[in-house]
Coordinates of C-alpha atoms (C1' of nucleotides) in Angstrom, one line a residue:
Chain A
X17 CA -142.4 60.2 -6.7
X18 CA -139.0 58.3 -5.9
X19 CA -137.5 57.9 -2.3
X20 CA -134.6 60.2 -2.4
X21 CA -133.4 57.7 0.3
X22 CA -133.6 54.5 -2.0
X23 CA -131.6 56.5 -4.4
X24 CA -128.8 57.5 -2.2
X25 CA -128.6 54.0 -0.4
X26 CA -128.3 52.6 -3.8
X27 CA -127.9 54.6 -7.2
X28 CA -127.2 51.5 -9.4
X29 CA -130.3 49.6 -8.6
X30 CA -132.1 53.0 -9.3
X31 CA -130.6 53.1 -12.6
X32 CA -131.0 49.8 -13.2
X33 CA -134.6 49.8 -12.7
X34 CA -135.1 53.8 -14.8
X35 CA -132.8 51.8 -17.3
X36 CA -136.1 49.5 -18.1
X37 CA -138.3 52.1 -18.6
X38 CA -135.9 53.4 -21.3
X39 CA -134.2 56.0 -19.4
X40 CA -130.4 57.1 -19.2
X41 CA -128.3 56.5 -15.9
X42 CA -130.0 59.7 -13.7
X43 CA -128.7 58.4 -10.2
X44 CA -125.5 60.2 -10.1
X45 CA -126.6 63.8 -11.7
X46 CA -129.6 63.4 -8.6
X47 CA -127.4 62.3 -6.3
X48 CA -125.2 65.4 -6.5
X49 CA -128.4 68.0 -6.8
X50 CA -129.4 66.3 -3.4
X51 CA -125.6 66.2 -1.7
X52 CA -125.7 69.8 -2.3
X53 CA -128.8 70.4 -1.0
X54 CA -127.7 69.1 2.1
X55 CA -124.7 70.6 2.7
X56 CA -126.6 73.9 1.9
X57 CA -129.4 72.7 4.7
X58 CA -126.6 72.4 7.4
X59 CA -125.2 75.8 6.7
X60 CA -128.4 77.2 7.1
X61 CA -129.4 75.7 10.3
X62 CA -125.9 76.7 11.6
X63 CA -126.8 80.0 10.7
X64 CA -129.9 79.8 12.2
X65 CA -128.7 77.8 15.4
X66 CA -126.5 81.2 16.1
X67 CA -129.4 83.6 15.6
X68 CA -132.0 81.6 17.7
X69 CA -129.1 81.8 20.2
X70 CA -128.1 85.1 20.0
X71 CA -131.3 86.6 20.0
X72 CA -132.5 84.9 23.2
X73 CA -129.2 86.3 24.5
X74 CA -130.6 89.9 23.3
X75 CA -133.8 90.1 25.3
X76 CA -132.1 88.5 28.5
X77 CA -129.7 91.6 28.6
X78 CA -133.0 93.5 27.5
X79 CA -134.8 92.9 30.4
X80 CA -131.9 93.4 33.0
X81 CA -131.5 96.9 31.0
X82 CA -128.3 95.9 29.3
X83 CA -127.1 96.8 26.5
X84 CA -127.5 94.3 23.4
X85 CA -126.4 96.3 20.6
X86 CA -122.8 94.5 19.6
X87 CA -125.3 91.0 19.0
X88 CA -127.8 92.7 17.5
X89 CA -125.5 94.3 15.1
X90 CA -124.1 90.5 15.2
X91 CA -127.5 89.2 13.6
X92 CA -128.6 91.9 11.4
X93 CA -125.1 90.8 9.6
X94 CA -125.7 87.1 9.3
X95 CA -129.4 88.1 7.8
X96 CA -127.5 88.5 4.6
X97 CA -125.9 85.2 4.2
X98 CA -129.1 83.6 5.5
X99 CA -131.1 84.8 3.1
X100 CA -128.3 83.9 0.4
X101 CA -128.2 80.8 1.6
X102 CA -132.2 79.8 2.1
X103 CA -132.8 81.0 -1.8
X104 CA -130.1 78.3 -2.6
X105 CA -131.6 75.8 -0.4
X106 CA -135.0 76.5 -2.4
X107 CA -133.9 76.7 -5.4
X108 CA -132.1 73.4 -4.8
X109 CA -135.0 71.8 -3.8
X110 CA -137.2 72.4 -6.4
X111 CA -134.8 71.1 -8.9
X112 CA -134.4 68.3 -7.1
X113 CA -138.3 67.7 -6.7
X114 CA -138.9 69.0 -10.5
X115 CA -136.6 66.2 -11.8
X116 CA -138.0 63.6 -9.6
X117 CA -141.5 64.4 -9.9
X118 CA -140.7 63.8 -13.5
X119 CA -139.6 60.4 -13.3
X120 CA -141.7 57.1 -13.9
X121 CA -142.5 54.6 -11.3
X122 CA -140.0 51.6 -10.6
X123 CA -141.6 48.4 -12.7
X124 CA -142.2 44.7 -11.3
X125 CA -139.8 42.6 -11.9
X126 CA -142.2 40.7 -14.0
X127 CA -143.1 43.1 -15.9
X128 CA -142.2 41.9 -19.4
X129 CA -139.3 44.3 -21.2
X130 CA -140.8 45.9 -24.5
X131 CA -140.6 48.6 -26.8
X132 CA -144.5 49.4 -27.3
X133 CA -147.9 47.7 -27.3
X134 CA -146.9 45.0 -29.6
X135 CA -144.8 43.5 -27.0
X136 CA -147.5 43.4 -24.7
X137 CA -148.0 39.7 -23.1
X138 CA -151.5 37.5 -23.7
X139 CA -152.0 36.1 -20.9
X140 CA -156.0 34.6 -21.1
X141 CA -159.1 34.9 -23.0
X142 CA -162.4 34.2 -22.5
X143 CA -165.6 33.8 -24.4
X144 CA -165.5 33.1 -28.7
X145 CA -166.0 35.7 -30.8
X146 CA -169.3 35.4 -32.5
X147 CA -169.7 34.6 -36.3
X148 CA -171.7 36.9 -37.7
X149 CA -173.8 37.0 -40.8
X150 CA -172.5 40.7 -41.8
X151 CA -170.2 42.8 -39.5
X152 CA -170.8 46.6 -39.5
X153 CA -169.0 48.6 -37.0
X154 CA -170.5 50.8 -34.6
X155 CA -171.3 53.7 -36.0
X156 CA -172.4 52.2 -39.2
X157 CA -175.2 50.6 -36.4
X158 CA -175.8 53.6 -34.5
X159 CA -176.7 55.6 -37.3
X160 CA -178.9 53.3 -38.9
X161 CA -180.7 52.3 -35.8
X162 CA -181.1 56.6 -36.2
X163 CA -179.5 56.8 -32.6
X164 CA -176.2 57.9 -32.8
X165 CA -175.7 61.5 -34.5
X166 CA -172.2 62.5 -34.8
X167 CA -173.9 65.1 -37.1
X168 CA -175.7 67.3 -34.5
X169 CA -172.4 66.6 -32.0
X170 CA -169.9 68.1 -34.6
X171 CA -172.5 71.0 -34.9
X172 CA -172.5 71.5 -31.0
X173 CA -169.1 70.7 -30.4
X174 CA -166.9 69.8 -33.0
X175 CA -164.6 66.5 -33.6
X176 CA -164.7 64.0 -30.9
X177 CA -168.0 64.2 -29.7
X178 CA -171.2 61.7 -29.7
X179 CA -174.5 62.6 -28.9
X180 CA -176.9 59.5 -28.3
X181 CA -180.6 59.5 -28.4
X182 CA -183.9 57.0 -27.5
X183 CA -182.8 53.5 -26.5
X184 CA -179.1 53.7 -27.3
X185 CA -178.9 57.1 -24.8
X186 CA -180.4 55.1 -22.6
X187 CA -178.3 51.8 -22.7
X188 CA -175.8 53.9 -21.6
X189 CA -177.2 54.9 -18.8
X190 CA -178.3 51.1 -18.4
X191 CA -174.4 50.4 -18.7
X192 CA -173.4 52.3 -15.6
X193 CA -175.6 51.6 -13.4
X194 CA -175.4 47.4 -14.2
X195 CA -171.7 48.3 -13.4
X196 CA -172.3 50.2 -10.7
X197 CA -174.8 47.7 -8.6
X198 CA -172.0 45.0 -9.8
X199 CA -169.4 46.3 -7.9
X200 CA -170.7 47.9 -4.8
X201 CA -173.2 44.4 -4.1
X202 CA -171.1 41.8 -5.0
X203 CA -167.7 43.5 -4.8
X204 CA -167.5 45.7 -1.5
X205 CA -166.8 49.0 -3.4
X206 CA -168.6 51.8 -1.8
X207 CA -170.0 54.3 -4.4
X208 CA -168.8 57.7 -4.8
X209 CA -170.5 61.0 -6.9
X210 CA -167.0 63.0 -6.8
X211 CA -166.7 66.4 -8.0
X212 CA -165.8 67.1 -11.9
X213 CA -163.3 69.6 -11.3
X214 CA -160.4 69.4 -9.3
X215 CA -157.1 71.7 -8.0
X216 CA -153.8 71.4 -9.2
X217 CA -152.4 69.4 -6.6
X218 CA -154.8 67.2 -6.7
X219 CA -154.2 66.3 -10.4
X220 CA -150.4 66.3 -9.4
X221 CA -151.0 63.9 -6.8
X222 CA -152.4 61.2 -8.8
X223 CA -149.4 61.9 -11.4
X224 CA -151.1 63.9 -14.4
X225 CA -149.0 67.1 -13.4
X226 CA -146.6 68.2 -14.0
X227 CA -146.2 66.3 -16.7
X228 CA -149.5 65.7 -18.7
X229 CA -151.1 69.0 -18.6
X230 CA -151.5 69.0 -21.9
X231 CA -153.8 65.7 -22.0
X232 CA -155.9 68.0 -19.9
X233 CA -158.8 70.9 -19.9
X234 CA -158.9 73.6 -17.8
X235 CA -161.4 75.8 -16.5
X236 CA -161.2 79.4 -16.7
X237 CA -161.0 79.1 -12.9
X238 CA -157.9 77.0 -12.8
X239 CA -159.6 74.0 -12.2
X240 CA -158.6 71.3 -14.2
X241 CA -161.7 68.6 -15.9
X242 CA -160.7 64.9 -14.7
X243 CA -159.4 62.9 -17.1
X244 CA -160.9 59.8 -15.1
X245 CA -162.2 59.7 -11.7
X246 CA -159.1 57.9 -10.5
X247 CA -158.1 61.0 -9.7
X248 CA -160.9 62.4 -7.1
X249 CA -161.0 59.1 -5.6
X250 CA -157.8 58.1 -5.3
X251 CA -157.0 61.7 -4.1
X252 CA -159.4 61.1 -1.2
X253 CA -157.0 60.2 1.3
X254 CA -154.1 63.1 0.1
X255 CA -152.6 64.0 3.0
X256 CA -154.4 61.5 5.6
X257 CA -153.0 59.1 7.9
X258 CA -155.6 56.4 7.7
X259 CA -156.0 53.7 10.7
X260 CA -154.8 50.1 9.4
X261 CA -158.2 48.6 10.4
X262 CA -160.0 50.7 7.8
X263 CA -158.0 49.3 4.8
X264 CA -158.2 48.1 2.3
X265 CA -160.4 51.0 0.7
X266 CA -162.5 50.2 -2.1
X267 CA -164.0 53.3 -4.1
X268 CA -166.2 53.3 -7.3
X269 CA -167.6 55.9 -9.6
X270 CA -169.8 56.6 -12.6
X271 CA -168.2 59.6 -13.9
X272 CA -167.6 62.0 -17.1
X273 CA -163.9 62.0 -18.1
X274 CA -162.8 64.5 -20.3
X275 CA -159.4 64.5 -22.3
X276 CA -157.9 66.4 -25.0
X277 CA -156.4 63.7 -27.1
X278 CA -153.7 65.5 -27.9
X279 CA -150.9 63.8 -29.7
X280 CA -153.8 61.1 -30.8
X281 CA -154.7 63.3 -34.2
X282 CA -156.0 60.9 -37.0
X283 CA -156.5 57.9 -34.5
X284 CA -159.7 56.4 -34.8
X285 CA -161.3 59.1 -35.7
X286 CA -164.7 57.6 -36.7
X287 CA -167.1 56.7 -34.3
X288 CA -166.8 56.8 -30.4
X289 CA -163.8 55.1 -30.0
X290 CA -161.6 57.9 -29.0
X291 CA -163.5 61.1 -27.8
X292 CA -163.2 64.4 -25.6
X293 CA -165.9 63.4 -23.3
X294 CA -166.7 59.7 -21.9
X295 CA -168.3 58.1 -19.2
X296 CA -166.7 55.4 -17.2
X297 CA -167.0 53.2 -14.1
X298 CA -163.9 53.6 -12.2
X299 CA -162.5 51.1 -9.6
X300 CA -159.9 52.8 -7.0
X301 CA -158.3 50.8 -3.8
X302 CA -156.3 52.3 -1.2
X303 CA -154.3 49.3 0.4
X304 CA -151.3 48.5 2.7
X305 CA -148.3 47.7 0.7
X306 CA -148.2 44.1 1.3
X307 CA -152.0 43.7 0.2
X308 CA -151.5 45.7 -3.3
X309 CA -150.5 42.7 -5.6
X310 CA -153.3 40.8 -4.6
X311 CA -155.9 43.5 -4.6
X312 CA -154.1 44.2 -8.2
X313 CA -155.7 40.8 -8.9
X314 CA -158.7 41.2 -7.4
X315 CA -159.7 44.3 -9.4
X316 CA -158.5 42.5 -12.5
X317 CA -161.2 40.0 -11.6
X318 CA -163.8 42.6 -11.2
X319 CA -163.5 43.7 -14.1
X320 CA -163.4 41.2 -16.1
X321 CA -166.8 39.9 -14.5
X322 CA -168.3 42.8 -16.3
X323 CA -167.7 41.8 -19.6
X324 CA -168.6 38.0 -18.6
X325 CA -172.0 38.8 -17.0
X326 CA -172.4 40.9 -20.7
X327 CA -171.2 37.9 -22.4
X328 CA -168.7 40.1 -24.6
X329 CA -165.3 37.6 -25.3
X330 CA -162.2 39.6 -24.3
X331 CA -158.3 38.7 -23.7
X332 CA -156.1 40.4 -20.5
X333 CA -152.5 41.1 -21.4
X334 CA -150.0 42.2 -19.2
X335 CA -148.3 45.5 -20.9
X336 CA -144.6 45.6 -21.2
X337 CA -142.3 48.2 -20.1
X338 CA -142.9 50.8 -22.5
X339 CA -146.2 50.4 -22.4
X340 CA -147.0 50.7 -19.0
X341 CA -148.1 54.3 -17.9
X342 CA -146.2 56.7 -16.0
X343 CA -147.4 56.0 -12.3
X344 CA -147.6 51.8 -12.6
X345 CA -145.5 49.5 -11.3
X346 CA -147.5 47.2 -13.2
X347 CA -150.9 47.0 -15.4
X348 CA -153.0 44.7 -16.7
X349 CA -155.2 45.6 -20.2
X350 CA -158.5 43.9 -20.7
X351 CA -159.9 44.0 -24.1
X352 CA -163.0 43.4 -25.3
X353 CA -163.6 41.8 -29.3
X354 CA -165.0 44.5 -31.6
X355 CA -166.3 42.1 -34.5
X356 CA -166.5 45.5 -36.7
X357 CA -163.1 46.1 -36.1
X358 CA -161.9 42.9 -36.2
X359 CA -159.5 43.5 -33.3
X360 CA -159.7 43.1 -29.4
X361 CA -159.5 46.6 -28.0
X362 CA -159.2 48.2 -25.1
X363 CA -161.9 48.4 -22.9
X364 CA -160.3 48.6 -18.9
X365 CA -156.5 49.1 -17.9
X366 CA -156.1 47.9 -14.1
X367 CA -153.0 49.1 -12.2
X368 CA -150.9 48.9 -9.1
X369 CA -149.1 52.0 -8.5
X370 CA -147.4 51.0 -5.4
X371 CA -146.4 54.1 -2.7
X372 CA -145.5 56.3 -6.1
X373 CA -148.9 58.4 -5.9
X374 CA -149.1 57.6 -2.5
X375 CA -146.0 59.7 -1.7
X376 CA -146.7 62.2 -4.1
X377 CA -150.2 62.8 -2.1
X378 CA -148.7 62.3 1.5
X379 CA -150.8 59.6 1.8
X380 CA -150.1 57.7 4.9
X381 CA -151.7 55.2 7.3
X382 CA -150.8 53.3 10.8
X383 CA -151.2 50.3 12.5
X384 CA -152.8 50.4 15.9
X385 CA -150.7 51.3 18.2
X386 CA -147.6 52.0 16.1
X387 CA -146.0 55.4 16.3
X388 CA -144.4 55.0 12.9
X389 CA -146.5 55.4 9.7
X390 CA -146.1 54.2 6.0
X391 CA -147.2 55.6 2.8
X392 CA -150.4 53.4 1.5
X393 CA -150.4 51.9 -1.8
X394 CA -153.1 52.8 -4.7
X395 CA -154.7 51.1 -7.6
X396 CA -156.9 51.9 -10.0
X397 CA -159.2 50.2 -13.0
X398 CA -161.7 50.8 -15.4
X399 CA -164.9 49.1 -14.7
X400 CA -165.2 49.3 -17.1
X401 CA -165.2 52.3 -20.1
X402 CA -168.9 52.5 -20.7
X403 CA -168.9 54.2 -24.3
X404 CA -166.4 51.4 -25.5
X405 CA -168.9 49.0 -23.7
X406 CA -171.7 50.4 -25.3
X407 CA -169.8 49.9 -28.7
X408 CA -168.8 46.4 -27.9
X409 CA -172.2 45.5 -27.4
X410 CA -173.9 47.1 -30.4
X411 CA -171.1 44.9 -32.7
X412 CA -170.9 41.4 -30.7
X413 CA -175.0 41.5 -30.6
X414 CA -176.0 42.9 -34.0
X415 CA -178.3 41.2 -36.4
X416 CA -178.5 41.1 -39.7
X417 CA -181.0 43.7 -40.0
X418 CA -179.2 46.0 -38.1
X419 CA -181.0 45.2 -34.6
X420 CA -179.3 44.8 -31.8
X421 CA -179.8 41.9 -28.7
X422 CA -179.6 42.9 -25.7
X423 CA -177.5 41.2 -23.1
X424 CA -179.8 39.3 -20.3
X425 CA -178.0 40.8 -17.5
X426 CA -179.1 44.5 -19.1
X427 CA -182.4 44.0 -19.9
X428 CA -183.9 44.7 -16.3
X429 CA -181.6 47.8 -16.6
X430 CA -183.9 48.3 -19.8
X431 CA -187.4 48.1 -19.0
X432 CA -187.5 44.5 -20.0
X433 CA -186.2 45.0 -23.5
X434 CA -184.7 42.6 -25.3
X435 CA -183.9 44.3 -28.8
X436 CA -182.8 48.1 -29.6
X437 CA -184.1 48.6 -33.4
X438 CA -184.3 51.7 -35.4
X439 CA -186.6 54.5 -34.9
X440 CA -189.2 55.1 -37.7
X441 CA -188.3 57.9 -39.9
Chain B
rG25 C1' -171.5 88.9 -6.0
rG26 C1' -172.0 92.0 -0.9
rA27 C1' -171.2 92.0 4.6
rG28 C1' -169.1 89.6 8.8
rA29 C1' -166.6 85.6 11.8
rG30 C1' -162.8 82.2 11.9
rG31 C1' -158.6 78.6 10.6
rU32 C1' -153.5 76.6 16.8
rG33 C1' -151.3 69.5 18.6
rG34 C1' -155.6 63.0 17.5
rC35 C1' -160.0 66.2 19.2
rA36 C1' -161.8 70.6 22.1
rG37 C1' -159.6 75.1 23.3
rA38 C1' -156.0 79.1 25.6
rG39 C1' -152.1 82.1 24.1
rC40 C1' -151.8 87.8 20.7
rG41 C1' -143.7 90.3 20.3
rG42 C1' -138.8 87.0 24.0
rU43 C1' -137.4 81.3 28.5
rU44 C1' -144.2 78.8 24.0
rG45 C1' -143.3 73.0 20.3
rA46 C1' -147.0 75.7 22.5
rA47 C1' -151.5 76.3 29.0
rU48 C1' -155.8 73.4 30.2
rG49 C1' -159.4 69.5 29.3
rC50 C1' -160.6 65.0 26.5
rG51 C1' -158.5 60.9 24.1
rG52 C1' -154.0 57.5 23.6
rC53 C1' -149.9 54.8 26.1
rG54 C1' -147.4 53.1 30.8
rG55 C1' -147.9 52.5 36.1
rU56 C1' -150.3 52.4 41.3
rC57 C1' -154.8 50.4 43.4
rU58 C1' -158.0 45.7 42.2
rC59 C1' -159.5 38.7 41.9
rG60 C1' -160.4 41.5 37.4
rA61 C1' -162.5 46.0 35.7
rA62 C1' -164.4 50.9 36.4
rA63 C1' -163.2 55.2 39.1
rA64 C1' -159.3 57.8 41.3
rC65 C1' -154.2 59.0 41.4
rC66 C1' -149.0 59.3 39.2
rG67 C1' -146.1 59.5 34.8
rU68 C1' -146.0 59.9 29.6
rU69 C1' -147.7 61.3 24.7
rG70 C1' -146.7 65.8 17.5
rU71 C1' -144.4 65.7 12.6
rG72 C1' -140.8 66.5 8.7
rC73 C1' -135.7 67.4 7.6
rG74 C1' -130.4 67.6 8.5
rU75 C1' -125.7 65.9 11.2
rG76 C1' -124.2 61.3 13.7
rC77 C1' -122.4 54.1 14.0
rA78 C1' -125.3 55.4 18.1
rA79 C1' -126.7 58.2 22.2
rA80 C1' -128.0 62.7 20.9
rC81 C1' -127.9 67.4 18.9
rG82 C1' -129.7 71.1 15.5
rU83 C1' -133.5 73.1 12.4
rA84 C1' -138.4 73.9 10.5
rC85 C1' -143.5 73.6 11.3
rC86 C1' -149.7 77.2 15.1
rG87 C1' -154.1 77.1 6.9
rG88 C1' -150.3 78.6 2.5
rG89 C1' -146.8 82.3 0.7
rG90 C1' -144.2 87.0 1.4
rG91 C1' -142.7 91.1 4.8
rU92 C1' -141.4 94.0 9.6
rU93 C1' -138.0 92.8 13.8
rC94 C1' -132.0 91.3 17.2
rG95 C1' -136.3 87.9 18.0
rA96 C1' -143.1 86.3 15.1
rA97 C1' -148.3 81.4 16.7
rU98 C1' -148.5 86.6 18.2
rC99 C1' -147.7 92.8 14.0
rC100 C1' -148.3 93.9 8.4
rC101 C1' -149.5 92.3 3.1
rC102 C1' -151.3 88.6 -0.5
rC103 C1' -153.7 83.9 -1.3
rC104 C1' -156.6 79.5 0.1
rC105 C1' -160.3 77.2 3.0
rU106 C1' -164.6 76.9 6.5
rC107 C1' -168.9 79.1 8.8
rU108 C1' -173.1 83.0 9.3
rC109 C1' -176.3 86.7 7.0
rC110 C1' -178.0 89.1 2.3
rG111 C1' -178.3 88.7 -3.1
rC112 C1' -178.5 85.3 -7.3
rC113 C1' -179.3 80.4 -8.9
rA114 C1' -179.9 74.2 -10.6

RNA sequence: GGAGAGGUGGCAGAGCGGUUGAAUGCGGCGGUCUCGAAAACCGUUGUGCGUGCAAACGUACCGGGGGUUCGAAUCCCCCCCUCUCCGCCA
C-alpha cells in the first residue's frame, strides 16, 4: 500500500517510479479521487460539528424544562444531507483504497529496468556443476529408485501432485529439519509451527488479496490455504506496535504451501517441479526501515549457506523490474543447477518489501520513549523450497546406476546413510 | 454442535441515554524531597483523519458492521473473537 501523502507531496516522482514497473501516469486520476474525498470529509465534519453542537444545546434546555423542539427539528433536517454525504465519503474511500491497494510497490533504485526474467542480472555463482556419466532428470530417478509415484498421486489427486515413499519420503523430511536446525542455531531465527489456514485480511496484508485470489484455495469456511508461510509469519505483528529493542524479528517455518498454479498450464508439467502442494522452509524478518537492506543481505546469505553446506552449485541474480513481484522493492533469486535440466532453476527468492506490507497490515513499532511510531519493514525468503531441494539433490548426486549420494551434512539427518538405491521389486 | 459469560485507554477495571475521550488503580513521563536512590507528594500521559504556515480547531474511534434517537461506550439487530461447562474428536 502507497502513502497517499507521498503521492500528494509529489505526483511526478510517484509516476516516475509506477512508470518502471510498466504502469501509465496514475498520480493525477488519484490525486483527484483523494481531493474529493477531502473536501467531502470537511463537509461532513461541518455537518457533524453543528449536530454535536446543537444537540448538547437540546438536553441543556431539556433539563431546565425548555422547549427544544425548533433544534430538534433543526437536526432531524441535516440527518438527510449527512447521510448523503457520509455514503459519498465511503464510497470515495474505497475507490481510493481499491485502486491503491492495487498498485505494486515502489522499486530500488538499483533495481535493474527489464521486461521479464531474461533481463534478470547474474550477479555470483558458486560451486561447478558436476560432470556426470549419464544425466536423468528427477523423476526419471525417482521412479526407478521405485520412490516417487506420480501414478498413485494422480489417482488420489490429480495433476500436480507427488507422493514419496521409503528413503526419498524421508529425505524430505531430512531436508527440513537440516534447514530448520540451520537457521534457528547458527542464524538467530526462532522457529514457528503457524496455522495452515488463514483470514482474509491476513492474506491481504501480506499482498495476495485483493489481487491474487485466484493463485489461491479456499476452504469451504472462507479460510484461504497459504500459499507460503510468509504470510502467517509475517502477519504476526498485523496491527502491533512493537518496542524498538525487540527488533529485528527473525521467524522461520517448515510449512505446507498450497497454490493453484493458475495461469502456469503446460509449465513443467513432469515431475515435482511445479505442484499444488510443497513444503518449504521460510525465512521472515520484521526490521526497522534503516536495518532492511542489510537484513535483505543477510537472509540472502542464509540461504545461500543451505545450498553450500549441501554442496549443490547455484547462481543469485538480482531480478529486474518486471520481474520482481508485486510487494518487493527489491529481490534476489537463488538458483540451484538441475544437471537433468540443464538449467539453474529456482530454488529461493529473498525480498525486501520495505513499509508496503507493513502499512497494509498496520504494522508499527516505537523507539523507547518516543511518542511517534513508524511502520516496520518486512522481508521474506525461501530457505529454501525443500521439494526443489530434494530434486536438486537426487540430479547433482546421481550415479550411474541410478543411486543417489547423499550429502554429508544430511546423512545424520538420515540415520547414517550415505546412498538412497532402489527398493527391490 | 448445545448452554452460558464476556470483549472499554499500555495493563487492570468503573461507567449502562446528555457536560464521558471516558472515574479509579497500576505503569510511563516531568517535578519536589535526597549526596544519590527508594518511598511519599505534585503535575502530566491514547490514536487516526481533516482544515491550517503555525498556534490551534474540528471530527471519528469503548471488538467489527448496521439501526433507534435531537443526542449512543450505554438501547436494538447481525457478525467476529475470547473464556467456562456439556457433547464429539486427532
Amino acid at each position: 500500500m502507497h502513502d497517499i501523502r507521498l503521492i500528494r507531496e509529489n505526483p511526478q516522482a510517484f509516476d516516475a517510479a509506477m512508470a518502471r514497473r510498466g504502469l501509465d501516469p496514475l498520480a493525477a486520476q488519484i490525486l483527484q479521487i483523494d481531493g474529493s474525498r477531502r473536501a467531502t470529509q470537511t463537509a461532513m465534519q461541518e455537518a457533524q460539528a453543528r449536530r454535536n453542537e446543537a444537540s448538547k444545546q437540546v438536553g441543556e434546555i431539556k433539563r431546565t424544562g425548555g422547549n427544544a423542539d425548533t433544534l430538534m427539528a433543526e437536526v432531524t433536517a441535516l440527518k438527510d444531507k449527512m447521510a448523503e454525504l457520509e455514503a459519498k465519503e465511503k464510497e470515495l474511500g474505497t475507490q481510493l483504497d481499491g485502486f491503491l491497494s492495487g498498485l505494486p510497490n515502489r522499486l530500488a533504485d538499483e533495481v535493474p529496468l527489464g521486461k521479464d526474467e531474461t533481463d534478470n542480472k547474474e550477479l555470483r555463482r558458486h560451486g561447478t556443476p558436476p560432470t556426470l556419466a549419464a544425466t536423468k532428470q528427477h523423476f526419471e530417478l525417482g521412479e526407478e529408485l521405485g520412490q516417487m509415484d506420480f501414478t498413485n498421486a494422480a489417482k488420489l489427486s490429480g495433476a500436480r501432485f507427488t507422493m514419496l515413499t521409503g528413503q526419498l519420503a524421508r529425505l524430505e523430511r531430512a531436508i527440513g529439519n537440516f534447514m530448520l536446525d540451520l537457521h534457528t542455531s547458527e542464524f538467530g531465527y526462532t522457529e514457528v509451527s503457524p496455522p495452515l489456514m488463514v483470514r482474509d485480511e491476513i492474506v491481504y496484508g501480506t499482498g495476495q488479496l485483493p489481487k491474487f485470489a485466484e493463485d489461491l484455495f479456499r476452504t469451504t469456511t472462507g479460510l484461504w490455504l497459504i500459499p507460503t508461510a510468509e504470510v502467517p509469519l509475517t502477519n504476526i505483528v498485523n496491527g502491533d506496535i512493537i518496542a524498538a529493542e525487540k527488533l529485528p524479528l527473525r521467524l522461520t517455518a517448515r510449512t505446507p504451501c498450497f497454490r493453484s498454479e493458475a495461469g502456469s498450464a503446460g509449465k513443467d508439467t513432469r515431475g515435482m517441479l511445479r505442484q499444488h502442494q510443497f513444503y518449504k522452509v521460510e525465512l521472515v524478518s520484521i526490521t526497522a526501515p534503516e536495518e532492511s537492506v542489510a537484513e535483505h543481505e543477510r537472509m540472502t546469505q542464509c540461504a545461500e549457506t543451505v545450498l553450500k553446506r549441501l554442496e549443490i552449485p547455484f547462481r543469485t541474480i538480482v531480478l529486474c523490474s518486471g520481474d520482481t513481484g508485486f510487494c518487493s522493492t527489491k529481490t534476489y533469486d537463488i538458483e540451484a543447477w538441475l544437471p537433468g535440466q540443464n538449467a539453474y532453476r529456482e530454488i529461493s527468492s529473498c525480498s525486501n518489501c520495505g513499509d508496503f506490507q507493513a502499512r497494509r497490515m498496520n504494522a508499527r513499532y516505537r523507539s523507547a520513549g518516543e511518542k511517534n511510531t513508524s511502520f516496520v519493514h518486512t522481508l521474506n525468503g525461501s530457505g529454501l523450497a525443500i521439494g526443489r531441494c530434494l530434486i536438486a539433490i537426487m540430479e547433482n548426486f546421481q550415479n550411474p546406476d541410478g543411486s543417489v549420494t547423499l550429502p554429508a551434512a544430511l546423512r545424520p539427518y538420515m540415520g547414517g546413510l550415505e546412498k538412497i538405491e532402489a527398493v527391490k521389486a
